[in-house]
Short mmCIF file of C-alpha atoms in Angstrom, two decimals:
data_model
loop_
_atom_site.label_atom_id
_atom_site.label_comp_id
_atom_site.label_asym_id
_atom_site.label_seq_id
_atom_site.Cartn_x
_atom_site.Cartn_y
_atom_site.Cartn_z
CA UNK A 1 -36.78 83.63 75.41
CA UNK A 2 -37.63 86.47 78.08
CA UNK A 3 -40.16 87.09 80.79
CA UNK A 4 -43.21 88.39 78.81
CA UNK A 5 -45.98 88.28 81.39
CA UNK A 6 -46.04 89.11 85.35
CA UNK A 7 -49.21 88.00 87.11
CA UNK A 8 -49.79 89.73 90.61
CA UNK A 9 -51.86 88.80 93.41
CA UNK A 10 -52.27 89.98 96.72
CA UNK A 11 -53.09 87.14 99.60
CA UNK A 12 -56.41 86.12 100.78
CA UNK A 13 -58.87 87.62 103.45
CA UNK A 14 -57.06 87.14 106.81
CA UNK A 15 -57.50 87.33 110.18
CA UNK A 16 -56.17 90.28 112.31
CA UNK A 17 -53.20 91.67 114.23
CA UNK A 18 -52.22 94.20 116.74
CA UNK A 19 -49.56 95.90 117.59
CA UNK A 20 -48.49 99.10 120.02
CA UNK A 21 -46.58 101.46 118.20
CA UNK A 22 -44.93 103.08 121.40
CA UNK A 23 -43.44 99.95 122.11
CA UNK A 24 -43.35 97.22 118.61
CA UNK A 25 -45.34 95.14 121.29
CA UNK A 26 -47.61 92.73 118.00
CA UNK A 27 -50.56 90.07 119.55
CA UNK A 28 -53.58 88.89 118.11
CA UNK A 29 -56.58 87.55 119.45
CA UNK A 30 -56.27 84.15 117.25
CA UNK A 31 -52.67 82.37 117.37
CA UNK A 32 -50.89 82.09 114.57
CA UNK A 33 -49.95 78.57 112.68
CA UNK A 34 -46.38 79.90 112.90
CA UNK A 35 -46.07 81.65 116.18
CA UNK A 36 -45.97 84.86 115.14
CA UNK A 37 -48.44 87.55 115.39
CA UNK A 38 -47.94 89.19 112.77
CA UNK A 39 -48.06 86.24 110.20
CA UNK A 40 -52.01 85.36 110.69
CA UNK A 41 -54.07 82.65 108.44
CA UNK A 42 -55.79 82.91 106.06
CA UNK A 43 -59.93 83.25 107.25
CA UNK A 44 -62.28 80.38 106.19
CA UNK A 45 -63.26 83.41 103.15
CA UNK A 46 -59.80 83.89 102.43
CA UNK A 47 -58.85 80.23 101.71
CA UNK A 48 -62.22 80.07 99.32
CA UNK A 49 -60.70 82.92 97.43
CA UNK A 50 -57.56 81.45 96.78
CA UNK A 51 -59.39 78.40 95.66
CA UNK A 52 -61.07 80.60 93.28
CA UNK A 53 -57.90 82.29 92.34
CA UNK A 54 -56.42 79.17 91.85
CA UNK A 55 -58.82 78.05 89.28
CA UNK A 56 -58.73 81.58 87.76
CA UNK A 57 -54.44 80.42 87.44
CA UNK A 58 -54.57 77.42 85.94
CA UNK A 59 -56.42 78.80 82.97
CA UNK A 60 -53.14 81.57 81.99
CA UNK A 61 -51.97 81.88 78.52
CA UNK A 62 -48.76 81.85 78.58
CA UNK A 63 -48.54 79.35 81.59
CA UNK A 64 -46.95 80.26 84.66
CA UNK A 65 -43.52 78.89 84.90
CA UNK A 66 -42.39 80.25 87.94
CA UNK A 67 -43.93 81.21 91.16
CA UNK A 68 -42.12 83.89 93.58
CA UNK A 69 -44.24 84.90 96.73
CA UNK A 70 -44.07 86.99 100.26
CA UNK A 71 -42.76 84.23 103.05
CA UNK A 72 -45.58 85.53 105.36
CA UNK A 73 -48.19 82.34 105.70
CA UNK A 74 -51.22 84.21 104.52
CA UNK A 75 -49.56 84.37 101.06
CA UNK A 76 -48.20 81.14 100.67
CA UNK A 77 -52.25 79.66 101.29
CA UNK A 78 -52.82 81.85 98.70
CA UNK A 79 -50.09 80.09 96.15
CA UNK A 80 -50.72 76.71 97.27
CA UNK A 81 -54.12 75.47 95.78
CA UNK A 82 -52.87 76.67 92.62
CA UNK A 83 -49.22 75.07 92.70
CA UNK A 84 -50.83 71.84 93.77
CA UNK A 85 -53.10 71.99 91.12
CA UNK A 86 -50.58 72.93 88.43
CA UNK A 87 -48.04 70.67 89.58
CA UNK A 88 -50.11 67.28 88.82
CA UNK A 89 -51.59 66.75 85.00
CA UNK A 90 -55.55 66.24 85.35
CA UNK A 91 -56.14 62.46 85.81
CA UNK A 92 -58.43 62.68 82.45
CA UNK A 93 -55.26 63.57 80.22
CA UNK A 94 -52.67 60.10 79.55
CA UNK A 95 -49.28 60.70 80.01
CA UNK A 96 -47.50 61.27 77.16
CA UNK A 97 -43.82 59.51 77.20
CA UNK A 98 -43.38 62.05 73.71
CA UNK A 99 -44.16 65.37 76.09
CA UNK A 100 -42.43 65.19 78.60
CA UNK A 101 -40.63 68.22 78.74
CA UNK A 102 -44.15 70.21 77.70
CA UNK A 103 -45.68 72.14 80.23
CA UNK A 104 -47.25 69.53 81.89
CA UNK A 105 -43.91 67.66 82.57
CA UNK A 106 -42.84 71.52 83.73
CA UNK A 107 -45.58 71.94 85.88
CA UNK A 108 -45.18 68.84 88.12
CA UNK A 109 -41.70 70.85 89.09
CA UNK A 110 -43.62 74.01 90.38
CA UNK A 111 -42.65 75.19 93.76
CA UNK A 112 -42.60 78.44 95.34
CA UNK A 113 -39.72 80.63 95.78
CA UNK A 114 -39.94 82.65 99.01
CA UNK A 115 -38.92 85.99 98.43
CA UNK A 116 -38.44 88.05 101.32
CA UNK A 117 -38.38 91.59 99.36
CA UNK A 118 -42.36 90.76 98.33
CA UNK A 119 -42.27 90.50 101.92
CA UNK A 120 -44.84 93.13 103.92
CA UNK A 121 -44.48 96.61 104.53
CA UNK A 122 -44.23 98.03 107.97
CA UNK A 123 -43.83 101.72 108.13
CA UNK A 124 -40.59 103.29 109.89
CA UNK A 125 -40.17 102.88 113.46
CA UNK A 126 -37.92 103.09 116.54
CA UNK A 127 -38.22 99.27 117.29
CA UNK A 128 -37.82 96.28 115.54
CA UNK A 129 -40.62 94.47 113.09
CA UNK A 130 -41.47 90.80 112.82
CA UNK A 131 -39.99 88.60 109.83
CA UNK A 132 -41.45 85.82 108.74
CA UNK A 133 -41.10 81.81 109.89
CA UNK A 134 -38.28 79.73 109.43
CA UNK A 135 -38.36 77.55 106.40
CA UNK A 136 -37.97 74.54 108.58
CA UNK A 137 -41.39 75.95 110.10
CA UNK A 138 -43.45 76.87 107.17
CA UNK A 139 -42.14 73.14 105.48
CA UNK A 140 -44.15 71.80 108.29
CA UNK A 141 -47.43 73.35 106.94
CA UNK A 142 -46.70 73.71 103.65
CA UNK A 143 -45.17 69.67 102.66
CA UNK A 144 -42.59 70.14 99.26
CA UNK A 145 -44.08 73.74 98.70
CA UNK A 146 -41.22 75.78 98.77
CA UNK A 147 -38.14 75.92 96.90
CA UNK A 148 -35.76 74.80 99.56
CA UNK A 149 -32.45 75.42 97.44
CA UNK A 150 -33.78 79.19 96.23
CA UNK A 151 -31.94 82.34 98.33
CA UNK A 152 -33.85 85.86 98.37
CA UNK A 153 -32.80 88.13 96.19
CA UNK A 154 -33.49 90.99 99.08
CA UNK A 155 -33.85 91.19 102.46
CA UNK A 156 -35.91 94.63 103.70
CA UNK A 157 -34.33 96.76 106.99
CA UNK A 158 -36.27 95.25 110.20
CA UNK A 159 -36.76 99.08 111.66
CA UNK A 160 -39.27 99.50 108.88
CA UNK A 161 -39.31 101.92 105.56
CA UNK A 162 -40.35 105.05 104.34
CA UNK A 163 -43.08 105.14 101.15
CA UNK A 164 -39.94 105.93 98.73
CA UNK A 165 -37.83 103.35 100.75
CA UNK A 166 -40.23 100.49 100.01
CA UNK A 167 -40.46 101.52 96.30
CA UNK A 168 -36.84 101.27 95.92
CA UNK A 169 -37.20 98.14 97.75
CA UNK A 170 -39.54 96.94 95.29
CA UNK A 171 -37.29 98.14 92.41
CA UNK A 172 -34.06 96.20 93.25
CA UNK A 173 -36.29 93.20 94.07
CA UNK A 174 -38.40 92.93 90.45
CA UNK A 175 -35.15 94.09 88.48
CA UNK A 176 -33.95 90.80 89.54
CA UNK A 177 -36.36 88.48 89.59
CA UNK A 178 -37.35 89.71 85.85
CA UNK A 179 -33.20 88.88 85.10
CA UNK A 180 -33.31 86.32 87.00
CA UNK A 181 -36.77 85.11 84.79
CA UNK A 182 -35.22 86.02 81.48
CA UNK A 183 -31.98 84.27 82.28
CA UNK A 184 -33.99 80.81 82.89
CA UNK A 185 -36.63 81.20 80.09
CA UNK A 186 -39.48 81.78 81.67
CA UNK A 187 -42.62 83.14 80.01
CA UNK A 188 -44.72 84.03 82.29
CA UNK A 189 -44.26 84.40 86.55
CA UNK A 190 -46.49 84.59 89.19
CA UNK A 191 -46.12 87.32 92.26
CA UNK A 192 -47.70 86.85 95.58
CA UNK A 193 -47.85 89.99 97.79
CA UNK A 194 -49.11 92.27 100.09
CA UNK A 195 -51.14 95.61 99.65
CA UNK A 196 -48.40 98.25 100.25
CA UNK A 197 -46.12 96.30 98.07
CA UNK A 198 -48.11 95.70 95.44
CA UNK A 199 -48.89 99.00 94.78
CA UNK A 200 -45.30 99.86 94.74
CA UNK A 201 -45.10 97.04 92.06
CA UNK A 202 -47.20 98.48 89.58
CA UNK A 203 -45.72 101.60 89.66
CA UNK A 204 -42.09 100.64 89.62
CA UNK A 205 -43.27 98.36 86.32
CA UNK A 206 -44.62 100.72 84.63
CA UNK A 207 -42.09 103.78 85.71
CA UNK A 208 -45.06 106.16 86.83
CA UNK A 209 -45.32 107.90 90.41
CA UNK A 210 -48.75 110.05 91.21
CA UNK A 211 -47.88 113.12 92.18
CA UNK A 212 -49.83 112.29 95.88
CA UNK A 213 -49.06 108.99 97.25
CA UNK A 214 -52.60 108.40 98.34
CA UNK A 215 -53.34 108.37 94.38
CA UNK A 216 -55.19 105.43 94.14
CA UNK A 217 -53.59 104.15 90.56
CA UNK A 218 -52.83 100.45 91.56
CA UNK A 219 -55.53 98.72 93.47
CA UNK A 220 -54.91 95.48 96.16
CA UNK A 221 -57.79 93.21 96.70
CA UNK A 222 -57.51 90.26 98.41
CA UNK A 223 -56.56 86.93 95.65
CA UNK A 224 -57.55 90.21 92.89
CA UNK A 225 -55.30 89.70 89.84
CA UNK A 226 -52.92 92.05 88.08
CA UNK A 227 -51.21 91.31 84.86
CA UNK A 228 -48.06 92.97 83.55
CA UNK A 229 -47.32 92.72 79.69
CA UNK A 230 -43.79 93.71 79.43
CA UNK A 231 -43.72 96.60 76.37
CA UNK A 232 -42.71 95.52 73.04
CA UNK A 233 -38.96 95.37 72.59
CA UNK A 234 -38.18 95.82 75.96
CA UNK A 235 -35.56 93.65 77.62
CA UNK A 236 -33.91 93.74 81.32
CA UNK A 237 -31.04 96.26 80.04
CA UNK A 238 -33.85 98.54 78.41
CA UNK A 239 -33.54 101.91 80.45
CA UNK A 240 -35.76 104.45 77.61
CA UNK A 241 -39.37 105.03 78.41
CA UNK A 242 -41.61 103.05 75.67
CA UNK A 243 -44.93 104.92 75.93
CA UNK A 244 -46.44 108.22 75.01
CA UNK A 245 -47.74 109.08 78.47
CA UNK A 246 -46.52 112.02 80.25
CA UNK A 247 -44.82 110.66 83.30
CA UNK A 248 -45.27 112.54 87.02
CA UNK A 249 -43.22 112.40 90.01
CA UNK A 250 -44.29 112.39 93.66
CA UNK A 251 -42.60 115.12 95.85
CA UNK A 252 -41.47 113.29 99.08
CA UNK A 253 -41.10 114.26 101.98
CA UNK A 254 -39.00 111.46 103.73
CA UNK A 255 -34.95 111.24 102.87
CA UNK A 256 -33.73 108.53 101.36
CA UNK A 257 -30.60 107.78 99.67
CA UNK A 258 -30.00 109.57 96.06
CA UNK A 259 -30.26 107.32 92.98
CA UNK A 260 -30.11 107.71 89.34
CA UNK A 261 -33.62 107.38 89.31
CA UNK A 262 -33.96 110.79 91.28
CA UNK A 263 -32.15 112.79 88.98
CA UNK A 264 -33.57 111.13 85.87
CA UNK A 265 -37.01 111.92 87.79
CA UNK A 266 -36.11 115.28 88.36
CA UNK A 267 -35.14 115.96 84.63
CA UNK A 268 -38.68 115.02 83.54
CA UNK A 269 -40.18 116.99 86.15
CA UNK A 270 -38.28 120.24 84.54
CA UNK A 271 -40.16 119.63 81.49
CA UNK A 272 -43.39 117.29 81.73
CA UNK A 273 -46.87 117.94 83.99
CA UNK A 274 -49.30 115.92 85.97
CA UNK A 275 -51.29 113.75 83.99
CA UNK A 276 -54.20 111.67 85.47
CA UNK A 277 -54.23 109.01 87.95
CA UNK A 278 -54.59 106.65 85.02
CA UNK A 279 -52.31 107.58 83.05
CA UNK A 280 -49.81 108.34 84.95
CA UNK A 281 -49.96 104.60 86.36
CA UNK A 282 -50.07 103.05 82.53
CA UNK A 283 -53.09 100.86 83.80
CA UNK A 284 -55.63 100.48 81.57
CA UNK A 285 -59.49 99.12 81.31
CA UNK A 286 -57.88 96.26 79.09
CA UNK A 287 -60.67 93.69 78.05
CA UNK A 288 -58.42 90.94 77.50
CA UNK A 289 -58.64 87.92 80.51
CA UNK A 290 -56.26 85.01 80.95
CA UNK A 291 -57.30 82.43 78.76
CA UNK A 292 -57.34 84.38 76.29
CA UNK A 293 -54.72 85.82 74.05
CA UNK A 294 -54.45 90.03 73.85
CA UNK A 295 -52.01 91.42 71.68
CA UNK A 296 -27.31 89.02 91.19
CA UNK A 297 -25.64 86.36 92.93
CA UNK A 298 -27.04 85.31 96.08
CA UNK A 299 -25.87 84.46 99.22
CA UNK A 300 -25.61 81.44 100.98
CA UNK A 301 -28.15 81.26 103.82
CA UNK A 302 -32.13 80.35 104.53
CA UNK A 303 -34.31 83.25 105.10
CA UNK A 304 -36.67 82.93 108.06
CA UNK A 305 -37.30 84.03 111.23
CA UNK A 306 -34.39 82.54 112.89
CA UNK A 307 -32.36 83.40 110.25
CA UNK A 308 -32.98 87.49 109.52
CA UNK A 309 -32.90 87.99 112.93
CA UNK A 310 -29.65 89.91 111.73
CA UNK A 311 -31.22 91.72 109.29
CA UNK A 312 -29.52 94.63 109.37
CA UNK A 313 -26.31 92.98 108.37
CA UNK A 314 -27.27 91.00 105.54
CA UNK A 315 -25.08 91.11 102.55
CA UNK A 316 -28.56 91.41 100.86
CA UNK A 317 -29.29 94.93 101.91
CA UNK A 318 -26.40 96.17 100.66
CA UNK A 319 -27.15 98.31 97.71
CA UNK A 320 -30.78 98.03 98.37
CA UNK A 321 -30.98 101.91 97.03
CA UNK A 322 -28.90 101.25 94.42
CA UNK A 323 -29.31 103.02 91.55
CA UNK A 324 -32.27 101.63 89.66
CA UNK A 325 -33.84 103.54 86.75
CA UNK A 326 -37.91 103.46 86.49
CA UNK A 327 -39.03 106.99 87.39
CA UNK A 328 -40.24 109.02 84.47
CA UNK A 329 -42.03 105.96 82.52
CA UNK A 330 -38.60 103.73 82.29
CA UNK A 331 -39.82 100.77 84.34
CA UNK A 332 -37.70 97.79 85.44
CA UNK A 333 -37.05 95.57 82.98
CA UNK A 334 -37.88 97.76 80.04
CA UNK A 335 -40.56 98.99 81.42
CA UNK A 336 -44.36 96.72 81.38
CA UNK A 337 -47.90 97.90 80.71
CA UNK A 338 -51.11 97.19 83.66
CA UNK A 339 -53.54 95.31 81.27
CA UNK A 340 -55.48 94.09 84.54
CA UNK A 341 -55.63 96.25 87.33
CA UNK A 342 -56.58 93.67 90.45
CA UNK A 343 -59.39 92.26 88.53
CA UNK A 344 -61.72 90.23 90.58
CA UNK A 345 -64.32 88.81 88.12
CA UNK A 346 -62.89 85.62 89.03
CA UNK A 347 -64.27 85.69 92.94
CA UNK A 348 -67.87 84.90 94.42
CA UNK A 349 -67.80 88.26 96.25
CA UNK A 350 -66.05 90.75 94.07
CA UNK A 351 -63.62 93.43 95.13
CA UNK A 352 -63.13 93.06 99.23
CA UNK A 353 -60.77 94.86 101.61
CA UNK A 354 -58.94 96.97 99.19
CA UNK A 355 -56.61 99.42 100.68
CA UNK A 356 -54.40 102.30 99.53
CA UNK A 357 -51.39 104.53 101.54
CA UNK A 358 -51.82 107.68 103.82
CA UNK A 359 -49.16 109.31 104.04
CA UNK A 360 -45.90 108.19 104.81
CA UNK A 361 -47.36 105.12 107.72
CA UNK A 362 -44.67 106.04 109.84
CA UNK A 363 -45.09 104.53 112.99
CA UNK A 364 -42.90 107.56 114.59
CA UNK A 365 -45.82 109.79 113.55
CA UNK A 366 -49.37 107.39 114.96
CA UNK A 367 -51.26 109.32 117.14
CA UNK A 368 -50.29 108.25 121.36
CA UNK A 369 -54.18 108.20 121.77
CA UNK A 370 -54.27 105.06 119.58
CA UNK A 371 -52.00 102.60 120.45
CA UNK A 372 -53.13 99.55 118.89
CA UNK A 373 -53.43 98.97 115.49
CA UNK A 374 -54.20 96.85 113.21
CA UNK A 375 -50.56 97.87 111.27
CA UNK A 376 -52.04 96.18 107.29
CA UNK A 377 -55.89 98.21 108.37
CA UNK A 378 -55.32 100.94 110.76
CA UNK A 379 -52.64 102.20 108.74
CA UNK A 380 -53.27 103.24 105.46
CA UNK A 381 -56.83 103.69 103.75
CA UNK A 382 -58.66 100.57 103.50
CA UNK A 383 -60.98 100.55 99.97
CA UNK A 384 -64.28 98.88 100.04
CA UNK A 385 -64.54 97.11 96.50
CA UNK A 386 -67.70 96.61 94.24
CA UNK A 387 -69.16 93.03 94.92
CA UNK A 388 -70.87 93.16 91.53
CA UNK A 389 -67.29 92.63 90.01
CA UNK A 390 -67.18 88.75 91.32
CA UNK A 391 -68.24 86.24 88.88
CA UNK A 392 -72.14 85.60 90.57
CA UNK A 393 -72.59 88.60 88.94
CA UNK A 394 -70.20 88.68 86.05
CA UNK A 395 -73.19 89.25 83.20
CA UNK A 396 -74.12 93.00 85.08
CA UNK A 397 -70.82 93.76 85.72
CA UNK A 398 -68.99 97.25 84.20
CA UNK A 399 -65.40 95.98 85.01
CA UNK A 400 -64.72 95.95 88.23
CA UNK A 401 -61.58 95.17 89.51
CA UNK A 402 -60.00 96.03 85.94
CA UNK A 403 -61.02 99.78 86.05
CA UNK A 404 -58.66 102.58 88.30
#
């Protein structure tokens, strides 16, 4: 059995951060559970959303067997209600002594598996960026949550990334979690991230870069759901592209280290042209909603705050460019098609606080007259939503968060 499904979701609302870019000085006005100003809560709206997501979750055909999410604390109270929930049958259903290794039995063994390369993205810089908490920390608030025994697959570079950096990132970190996934028998996995990241995501799954990184292709409310149907016949060594659709290529203007990727990239760009935002992303206005059925080694220490302190070190960045092939329509894994697009019909109040990049983010290049930002608002474009998408107004709704 391999992966066949990858659900995405980006965190709650949350509350704000700061930081000086001439300096890498963060703060925030409230204090953070873990310390860190940079790792905020979720706001009183943001943990109702996840409750909502949550309930939106539990409902997934094929269940989710495995849950990987960003260590940041904002995205594990966006996991929890749903892990609790799945991990306990409802107290109307018997136990079954003849089911016990059924899904129920399976789900009282959920826990999250902190993955530092769905971590969040903080644009290049001549100072050091925050990581998140220690385990031993985020145990504290989060009782049995986590995975204690599970090592991240990837650790990012604490001096930040370029846009092309953090797709590579992104590449290396889903090529193997989906092995990883397919190795175990899993079904269907759950990805908790951040906005940057998870637009990355849905463009290294499906193999297609816009031409203009400010394409808005893949979209990142907060707790709105993506889903990821891997193509048909596609399996982690699967390297051809599996759709029809013209793929297009961004031109960037950062350096970054050469891959195979690049010169596949530039092979197709010899021969193929722009096609739209839509379909160059291989998202689609897909009907189908869950519930319902439509067609490496690791090493040996904890990642936390105490922990990636040496970042830059890590065993786990080593080959972080390596040569991963999803340009040009391949996608990672065999490449997977967007049949929700950060739907939101699921919510009381829609689409909220979408965002999408501007540019490269670098914090080298932020203007000296503004010194404090917001580094997940300020930078970047932030994309108000359409609150007719949530569910209080479901019946008048034309799609919402499922349409680019």
């Amino acid at each position: 059995m391999t992966l066949e499904v990858i659900y995405v979701t980006r965190h709650g609302f949350r509350s704000n951060w700061l930081v000086d870019h001439t300096n890498g000085s963060y703060s925030s006005t409230l204090r953070s559970p873990t310390g860190i100003a940079a790792d905020p809560a979720l706001t009183a709206h943001g943990v109702d959303q996840a409750k909502e997501l949550a309930q939106r979750l539990v409902t997934a055909d094929p269940p989710i067997g495995r849950v990987y999410s960003s260590l940041y604390f904002r995205c594990l109270q966006t996991v929890e209600p749903f892990v609790r929930s799945a991990s306990s049958p409802p107290p109307s259903e018997p136990e079954d002594a003849e089911r016990g290794t059924t899904r129920r039995h399976l789900q009282r063994q959920l826990q999250v598996r902190g993955e530092t390369g769905l971590g969040e993205w903080y644009g290049s810089a001549p100072f050091e960026h925050p990581v998140p908490a220690s385990l031993a920390t985020l145990e504290s608030h989060f009782p049995s949550l986590l995975d204690r025994d599970y090592q991240p697959a990837v650790v990012p570079t604490r001096m930040g990334e370029s846009v092309d950096e953090l797709h590579d990132r992104l590449a290396v970190t889903l090529e193997r979690l989906i092995a990883e996934c397919d190795r175990d028998g899993i079904r269907a996995v759950l990805l908790c991230s951040h906005a940057a990241p998870i637009i990355a995501l849905g463009r290294v799954l499906t193999g297609y870069m816009p031409e203009s990184i400010e394409v808005e292709d893949f979209r990142a409310f907060t707790c709105g759901l993506s889903v990821f149907r891997r193509r048909k016949g596609a399996s982690s060594g699967a390297n051809g592209p599996h759709t029809a659709m013209k793929p297009t290529s961004m031109s960037a203007s950062a350096p970054r280290a050469k891959t195979v990727a690049d010169s596949n990239n530039n092979n197709n760009n010899s021969s193929s042209s722009s096609s739209s935002s839509s379909s160059s992303s291989g998202a689609s206005n897909s009907s189908n909603l869950l519930g319902s059925t439509p067609g490496t080694s690791k090493q040996t220490f904890k990642a936390g705050t105490d922990d990636l302190q040496g970042a830059e070190s890590d065993p786990r960045q080593q080959g972080l460019h390596a040569p991963v092939v999803w340009r040009g329509g391949h996608g990672v894994g065999g490449g997977w098609n967007c049949e929700l697009n950060s739907d939101c019909s699921h919510l009381s109040q829609g689409e909220e606080r979408g965002w999408r990049f501007s540019g490269d983010e670098s914090f080298k290049d932020a203007p000296a007259s503004k010194s404090m930002l917001d580094a997940g608002i300020s930078l970047g474009v932030v994309v108000e939503g359409n609150k007719e998408s949530g569910k209080s107004h479901r019946k008048s709704s034309t799609g919402g968060g499922s349409r680019l």
